[in-house]
mmCIF file of C-alpha atoms in Angstrom:
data_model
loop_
_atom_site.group_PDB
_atom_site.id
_atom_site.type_symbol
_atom_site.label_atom_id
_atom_site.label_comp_id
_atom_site.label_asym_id
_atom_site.label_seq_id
_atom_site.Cartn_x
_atom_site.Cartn_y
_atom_site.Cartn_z
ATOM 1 C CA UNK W 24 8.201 55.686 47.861
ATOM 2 C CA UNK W 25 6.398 56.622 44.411
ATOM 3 C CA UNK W 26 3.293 54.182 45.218
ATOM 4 C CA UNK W 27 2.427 51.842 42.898
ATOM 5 C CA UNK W 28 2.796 53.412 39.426
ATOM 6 C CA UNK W 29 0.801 52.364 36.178
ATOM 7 C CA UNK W 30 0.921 53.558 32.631
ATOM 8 C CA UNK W 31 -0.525 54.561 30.038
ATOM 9 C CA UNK W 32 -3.038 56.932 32.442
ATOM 10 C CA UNK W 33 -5.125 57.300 29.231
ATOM 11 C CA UNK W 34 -5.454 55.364 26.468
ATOM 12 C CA UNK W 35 -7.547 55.525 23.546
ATOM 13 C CA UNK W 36 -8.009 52.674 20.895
ATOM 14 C CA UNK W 37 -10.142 51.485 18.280
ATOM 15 C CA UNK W 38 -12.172 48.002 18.130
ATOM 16 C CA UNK W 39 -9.946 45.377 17.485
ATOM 17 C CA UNK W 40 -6.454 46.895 18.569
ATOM 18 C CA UNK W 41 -4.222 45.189 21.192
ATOM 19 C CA UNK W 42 -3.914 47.364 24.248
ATOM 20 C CA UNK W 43 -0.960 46.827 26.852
ATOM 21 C CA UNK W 44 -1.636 48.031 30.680
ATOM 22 C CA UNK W 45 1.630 48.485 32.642
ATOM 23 C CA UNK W 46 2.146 48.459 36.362
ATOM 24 C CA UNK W 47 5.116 48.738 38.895
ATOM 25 C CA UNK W 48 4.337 47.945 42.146
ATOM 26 C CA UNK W 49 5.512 49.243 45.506
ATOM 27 C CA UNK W 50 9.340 48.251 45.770
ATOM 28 C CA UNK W 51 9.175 44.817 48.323
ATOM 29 C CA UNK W 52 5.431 44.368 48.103
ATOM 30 C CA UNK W 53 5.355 40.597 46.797
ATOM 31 C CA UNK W 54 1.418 40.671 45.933
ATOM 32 C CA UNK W 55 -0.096 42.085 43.129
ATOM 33 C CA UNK W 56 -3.439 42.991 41.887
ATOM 34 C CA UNK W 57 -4.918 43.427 38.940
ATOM 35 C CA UNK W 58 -9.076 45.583 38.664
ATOM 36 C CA UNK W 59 -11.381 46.538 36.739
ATOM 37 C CA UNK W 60 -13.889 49.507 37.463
ATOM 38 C CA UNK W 61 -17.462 50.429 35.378
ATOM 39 C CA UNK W 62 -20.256 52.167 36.804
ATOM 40 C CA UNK W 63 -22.425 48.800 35.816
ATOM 41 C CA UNK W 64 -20.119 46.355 37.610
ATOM 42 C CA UNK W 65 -18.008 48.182 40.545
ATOM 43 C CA UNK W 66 -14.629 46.946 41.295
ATOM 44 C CA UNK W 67 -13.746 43.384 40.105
ATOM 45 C CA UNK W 68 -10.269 41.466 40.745
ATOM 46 C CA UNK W 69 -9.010 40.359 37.429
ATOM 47 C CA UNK W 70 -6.522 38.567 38.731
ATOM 48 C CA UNK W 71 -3.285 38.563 40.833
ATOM 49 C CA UNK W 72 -0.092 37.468 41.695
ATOM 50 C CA UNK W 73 2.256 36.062 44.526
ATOM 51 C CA UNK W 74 5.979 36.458 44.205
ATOM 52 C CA UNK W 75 5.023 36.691 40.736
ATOM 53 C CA UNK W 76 2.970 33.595 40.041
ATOM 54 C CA UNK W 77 -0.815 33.849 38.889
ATOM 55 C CA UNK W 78 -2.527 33.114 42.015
ATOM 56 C CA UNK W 79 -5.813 33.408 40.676
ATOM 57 C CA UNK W 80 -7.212 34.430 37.283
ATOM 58 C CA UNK W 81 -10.706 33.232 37.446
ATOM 59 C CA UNK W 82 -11.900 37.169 36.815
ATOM 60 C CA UNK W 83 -10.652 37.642 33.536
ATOM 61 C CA UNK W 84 -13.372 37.944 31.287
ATOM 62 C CA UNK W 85 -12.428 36.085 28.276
ATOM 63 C CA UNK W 86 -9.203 34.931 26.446
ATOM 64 C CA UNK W 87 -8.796 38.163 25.184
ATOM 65 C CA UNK W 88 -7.207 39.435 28.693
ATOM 66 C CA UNK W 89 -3.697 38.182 29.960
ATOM 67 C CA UNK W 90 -1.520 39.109 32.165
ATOM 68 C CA UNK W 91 1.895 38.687 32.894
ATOM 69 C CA UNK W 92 4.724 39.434 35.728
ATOM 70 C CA UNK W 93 8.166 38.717 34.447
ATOM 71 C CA UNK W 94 10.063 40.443 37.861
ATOM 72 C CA UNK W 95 8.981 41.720 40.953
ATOM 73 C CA UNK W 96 8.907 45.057 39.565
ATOM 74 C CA UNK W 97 6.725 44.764 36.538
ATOM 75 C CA UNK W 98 3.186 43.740 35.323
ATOM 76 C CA UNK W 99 1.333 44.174 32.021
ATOM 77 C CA UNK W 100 -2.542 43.673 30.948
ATOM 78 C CA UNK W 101 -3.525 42.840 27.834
ATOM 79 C CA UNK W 102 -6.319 42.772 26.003
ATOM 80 C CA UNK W 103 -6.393 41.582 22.536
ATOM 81 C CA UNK W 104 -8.266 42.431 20.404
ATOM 82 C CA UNK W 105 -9.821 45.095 22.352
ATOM 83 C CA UNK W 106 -13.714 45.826 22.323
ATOM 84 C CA UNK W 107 -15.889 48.912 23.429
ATOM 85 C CA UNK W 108 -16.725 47.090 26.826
ATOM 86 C CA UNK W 109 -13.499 47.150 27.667
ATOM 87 C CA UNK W 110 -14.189 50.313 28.026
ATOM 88 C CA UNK W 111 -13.069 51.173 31.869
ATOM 89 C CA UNK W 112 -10.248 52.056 34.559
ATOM 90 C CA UNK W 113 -8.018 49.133 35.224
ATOM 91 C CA UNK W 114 -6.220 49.406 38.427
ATOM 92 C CA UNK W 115 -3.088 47.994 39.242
ATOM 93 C CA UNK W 116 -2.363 47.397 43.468
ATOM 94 C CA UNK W 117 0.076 45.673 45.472
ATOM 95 C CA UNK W 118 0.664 44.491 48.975
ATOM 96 C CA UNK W 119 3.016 42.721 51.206
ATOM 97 C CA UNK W 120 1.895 39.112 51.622
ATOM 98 C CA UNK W 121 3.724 37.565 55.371
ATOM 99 C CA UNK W 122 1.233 34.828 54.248
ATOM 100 C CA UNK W 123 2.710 31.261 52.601
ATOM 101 C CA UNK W 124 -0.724 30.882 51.193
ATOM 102 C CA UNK W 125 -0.912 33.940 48.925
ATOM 103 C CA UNK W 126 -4.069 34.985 49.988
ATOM 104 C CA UNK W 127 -4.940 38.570 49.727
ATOM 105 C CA UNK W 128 -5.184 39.392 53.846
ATOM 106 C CA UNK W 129 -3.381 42.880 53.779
ATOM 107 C CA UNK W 130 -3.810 46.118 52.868
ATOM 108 C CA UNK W 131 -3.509 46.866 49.068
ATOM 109 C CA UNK W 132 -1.846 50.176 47.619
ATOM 110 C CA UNK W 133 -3.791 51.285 44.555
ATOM 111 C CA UNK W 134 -2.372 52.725 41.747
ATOM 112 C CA UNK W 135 -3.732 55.557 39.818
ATOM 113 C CA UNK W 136 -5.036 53.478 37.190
ATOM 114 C CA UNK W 137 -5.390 53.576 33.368
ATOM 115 C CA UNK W 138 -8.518 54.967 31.617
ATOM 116 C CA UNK W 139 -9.290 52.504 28.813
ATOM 117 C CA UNK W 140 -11.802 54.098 25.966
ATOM 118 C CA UNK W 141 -12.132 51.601 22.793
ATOM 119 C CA UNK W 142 -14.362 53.259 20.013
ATOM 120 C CA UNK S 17 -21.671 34.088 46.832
ATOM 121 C CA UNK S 18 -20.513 36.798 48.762
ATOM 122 C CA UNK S 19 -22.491 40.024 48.119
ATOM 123 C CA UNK S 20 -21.647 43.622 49.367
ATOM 124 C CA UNK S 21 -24.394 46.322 49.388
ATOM 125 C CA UNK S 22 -23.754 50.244 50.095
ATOM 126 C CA UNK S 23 -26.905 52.273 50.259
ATOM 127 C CA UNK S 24 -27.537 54.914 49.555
ATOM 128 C CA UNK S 25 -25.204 55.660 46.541
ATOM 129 C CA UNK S 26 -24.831 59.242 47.631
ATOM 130 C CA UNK S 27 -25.038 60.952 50.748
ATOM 131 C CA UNK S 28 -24.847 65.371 50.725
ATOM 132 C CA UNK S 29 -24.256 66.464 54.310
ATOM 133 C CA UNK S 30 -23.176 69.969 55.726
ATOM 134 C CA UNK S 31 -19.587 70.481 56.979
ATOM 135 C CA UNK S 32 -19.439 69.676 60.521
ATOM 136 C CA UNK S 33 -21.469 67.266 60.822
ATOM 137 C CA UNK S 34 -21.192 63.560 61.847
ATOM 138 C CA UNK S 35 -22.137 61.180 59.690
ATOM 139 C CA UNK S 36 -22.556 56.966 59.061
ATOM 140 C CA UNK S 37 -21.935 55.337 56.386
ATOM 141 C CA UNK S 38 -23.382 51.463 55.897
ATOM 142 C CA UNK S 39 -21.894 48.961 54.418
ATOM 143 C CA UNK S 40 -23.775 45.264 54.611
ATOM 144 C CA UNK S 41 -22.794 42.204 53.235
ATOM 145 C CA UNK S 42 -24.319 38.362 52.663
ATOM 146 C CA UNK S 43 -22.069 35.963 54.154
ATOM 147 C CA UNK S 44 -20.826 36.134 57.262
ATOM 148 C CA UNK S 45 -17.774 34.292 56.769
ATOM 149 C CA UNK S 46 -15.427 36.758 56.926
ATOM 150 C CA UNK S 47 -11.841 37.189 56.764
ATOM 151 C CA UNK S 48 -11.498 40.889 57.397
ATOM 152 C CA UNK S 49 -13.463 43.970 56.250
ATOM 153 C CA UNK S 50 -11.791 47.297 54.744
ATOM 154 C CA UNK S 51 -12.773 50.655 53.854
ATOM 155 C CA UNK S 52 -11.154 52.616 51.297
ATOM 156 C CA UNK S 53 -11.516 56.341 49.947
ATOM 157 C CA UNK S 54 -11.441 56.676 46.463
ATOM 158 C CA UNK S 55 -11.097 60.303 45.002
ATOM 159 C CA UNK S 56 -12.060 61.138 41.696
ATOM 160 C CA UNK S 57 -9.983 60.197 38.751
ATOM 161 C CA UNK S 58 -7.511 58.705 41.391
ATOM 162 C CA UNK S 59 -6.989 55.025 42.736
ATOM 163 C CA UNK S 60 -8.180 54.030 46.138
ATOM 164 C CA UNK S 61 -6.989 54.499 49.517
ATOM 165 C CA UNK S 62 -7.019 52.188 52.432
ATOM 166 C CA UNK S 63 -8.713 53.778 55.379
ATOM 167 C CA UNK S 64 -8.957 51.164 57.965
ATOM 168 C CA UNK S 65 -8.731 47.280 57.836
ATOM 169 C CA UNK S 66 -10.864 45.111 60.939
ATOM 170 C CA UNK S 67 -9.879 41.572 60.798
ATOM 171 C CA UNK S 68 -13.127 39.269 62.051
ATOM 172 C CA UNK S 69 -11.869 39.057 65.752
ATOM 173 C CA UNK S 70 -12.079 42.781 66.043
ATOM 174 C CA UNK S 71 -14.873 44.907 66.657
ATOM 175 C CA UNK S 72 -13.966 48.458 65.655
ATOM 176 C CA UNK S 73 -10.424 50.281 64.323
ATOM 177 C CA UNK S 74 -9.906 54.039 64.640
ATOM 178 C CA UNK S 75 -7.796 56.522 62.710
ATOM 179 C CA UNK S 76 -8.552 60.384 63.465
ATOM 180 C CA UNK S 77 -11.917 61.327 62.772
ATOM 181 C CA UNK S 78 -12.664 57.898 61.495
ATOM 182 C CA UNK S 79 -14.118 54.889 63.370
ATOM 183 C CA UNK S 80 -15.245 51.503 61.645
ATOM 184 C CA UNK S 81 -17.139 48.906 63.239
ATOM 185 C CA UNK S 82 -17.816 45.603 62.219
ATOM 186 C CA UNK S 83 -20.841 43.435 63.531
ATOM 187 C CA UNK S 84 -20.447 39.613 61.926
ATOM 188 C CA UNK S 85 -23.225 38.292 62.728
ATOM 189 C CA UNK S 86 -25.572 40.962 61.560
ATOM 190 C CA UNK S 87 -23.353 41.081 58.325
ATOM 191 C CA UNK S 88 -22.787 44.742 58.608
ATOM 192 C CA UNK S 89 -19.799 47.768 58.828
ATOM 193 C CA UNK S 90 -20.450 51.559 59.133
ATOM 194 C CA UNK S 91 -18.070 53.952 59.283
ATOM 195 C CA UNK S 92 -18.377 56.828 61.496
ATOM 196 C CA UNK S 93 -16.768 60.353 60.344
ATOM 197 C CA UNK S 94 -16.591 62.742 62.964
ATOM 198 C CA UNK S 95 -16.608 66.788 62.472
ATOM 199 C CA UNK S 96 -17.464 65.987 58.856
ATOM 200 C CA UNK S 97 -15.007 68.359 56.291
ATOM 201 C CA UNK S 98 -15.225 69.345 52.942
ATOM 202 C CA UNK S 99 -11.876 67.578 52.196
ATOM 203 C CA UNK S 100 -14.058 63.951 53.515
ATOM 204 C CA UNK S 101 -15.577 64.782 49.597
ATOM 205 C CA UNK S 102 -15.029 61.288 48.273
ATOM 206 C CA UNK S 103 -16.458 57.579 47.453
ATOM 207 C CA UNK S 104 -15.987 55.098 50.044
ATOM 208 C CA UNK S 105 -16.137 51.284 49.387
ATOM 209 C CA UNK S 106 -15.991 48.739 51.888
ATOM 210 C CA UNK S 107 -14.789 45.463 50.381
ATOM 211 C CA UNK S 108 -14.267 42.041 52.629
ATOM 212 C CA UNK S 109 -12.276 39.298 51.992
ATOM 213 C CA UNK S 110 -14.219 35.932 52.494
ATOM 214 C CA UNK S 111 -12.646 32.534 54.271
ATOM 215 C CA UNK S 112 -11.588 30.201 52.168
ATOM 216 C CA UNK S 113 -8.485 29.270 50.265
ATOM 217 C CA UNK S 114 -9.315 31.249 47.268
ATOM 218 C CA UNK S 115 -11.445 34.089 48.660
ATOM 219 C CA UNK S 116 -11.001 37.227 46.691
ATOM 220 C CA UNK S 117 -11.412 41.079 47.978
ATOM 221 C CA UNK S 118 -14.877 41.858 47.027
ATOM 222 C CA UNK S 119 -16.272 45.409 46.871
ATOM 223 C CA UNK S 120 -19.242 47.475 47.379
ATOM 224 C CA UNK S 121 -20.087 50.539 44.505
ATOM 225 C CA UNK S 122 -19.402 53.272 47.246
ATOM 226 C CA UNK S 123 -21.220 55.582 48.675
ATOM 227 C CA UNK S 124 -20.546 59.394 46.783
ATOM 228 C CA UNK S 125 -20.325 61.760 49.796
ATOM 229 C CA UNK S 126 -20.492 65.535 49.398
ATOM 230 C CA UNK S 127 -19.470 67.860 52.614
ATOM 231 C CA UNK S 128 -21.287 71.259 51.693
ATOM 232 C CA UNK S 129 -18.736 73.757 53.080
#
């Protein structure tokens, strides 16, 4: 398997531009994870999703984030507009929920995760 | 609110040695407790994952315990190499319906060869 898979791995932007994150998760994982990493803050969940339904979105910053995850196969952050402390590595996981609930019990697989830089 | 300390930030050992890393955290309400490696530039890996019954999990050269009550993790790296060159986080997952994996900011660790 190619592991979880997430593009752009750099991206570059100015202030005020709409950025789009991509992510494929691990082929039959039904949980997946969006994170955000700065020196400042650590690792924070974003959000995440359950056999593709928002779960829980109560870490997005602001109204400037979404997400989305139209198939099994494919998730996208976006931020718009974009502003410098966005500024950070976004990680994209995904795991294999047995759980009805959703909850996040098992081990996540990482992706190699997208360094944002706005200017 | 759950809170998850690692200290200290960075830890230089010499290659061989055996080595602890802590990990404490606020509330004891646990789910389960994980340790990843995270490489730099790269995402993280899962190490080991104790669910809140257990008391330790081994793979290899690495052992993790987890005390509940005391609100604290370590995990033990035997024969320490200079491939072990990484950040670990420990991150637990609190009780509750809509706990969320939250993470400690590592601990840098540099095997001297």
């Amino acid at each position: 398997d190619a592991g979880v898979i997430q593009s752009p791995r750099h991206e570059v932007t100015e202030m005020g531009q709409e950025v789009t994150l991509r992510c494929k998760p691990i082929s039959g994982h039904n949980s997946l994870f969006w994170y955000r990493q700065t020196m400042m803050r650590g690792l924070e969940l974003l959000i995440y999703f359950n056999n593709n339904v928002p779960i829980d979105d109560s870490g997005m910053p602001e109204d400037r984030f979404s997400a989305k995850m139209p198939n099994a196969s494919f998730s996208t952050l976006k931020i718009q507009p974009s502003e410098p402390r966005d500024s950070a590595v976004y990680f994209c996981a995904s795991s294999l929920s047995l759980r009805a609930s959703g909850r996040p019990t098992d081990t996540q697989y990482f992706g190699p995760g997208t360094r944002l830089t706005v200017l | 609110k759950q809170e998850v300390t690692q200290i200290p930030a960075a830890l230089s050992v010499p290659e061989g040695e055996n080595l602890v890393l802590n990990c404490s955290f606020t509330d004891s309400a646990i789910y389960n407790l994980q340790w990843f490696r995270q490489d730099p530039g790269k995402g993280l890996t899962s190490l080991l994952l104790i669910q809140s019954s257990q008391r330790e999990q081994t793979s290899g050269r690495l052992n993790a315990s987890l005390d509940k009550s005391s609100g604290r993790s370590t995990l033990y790296i035997a024969a320490s190499q200079p491939g072990d060159s990484a950040t670990y986080l420990c991150a637990v997952l609190p009780t509750g319906a809509n706990s969320k994996l939250t993470f400690g900011k590592g601990i840098t660790l540099s095997v001297r060869p």
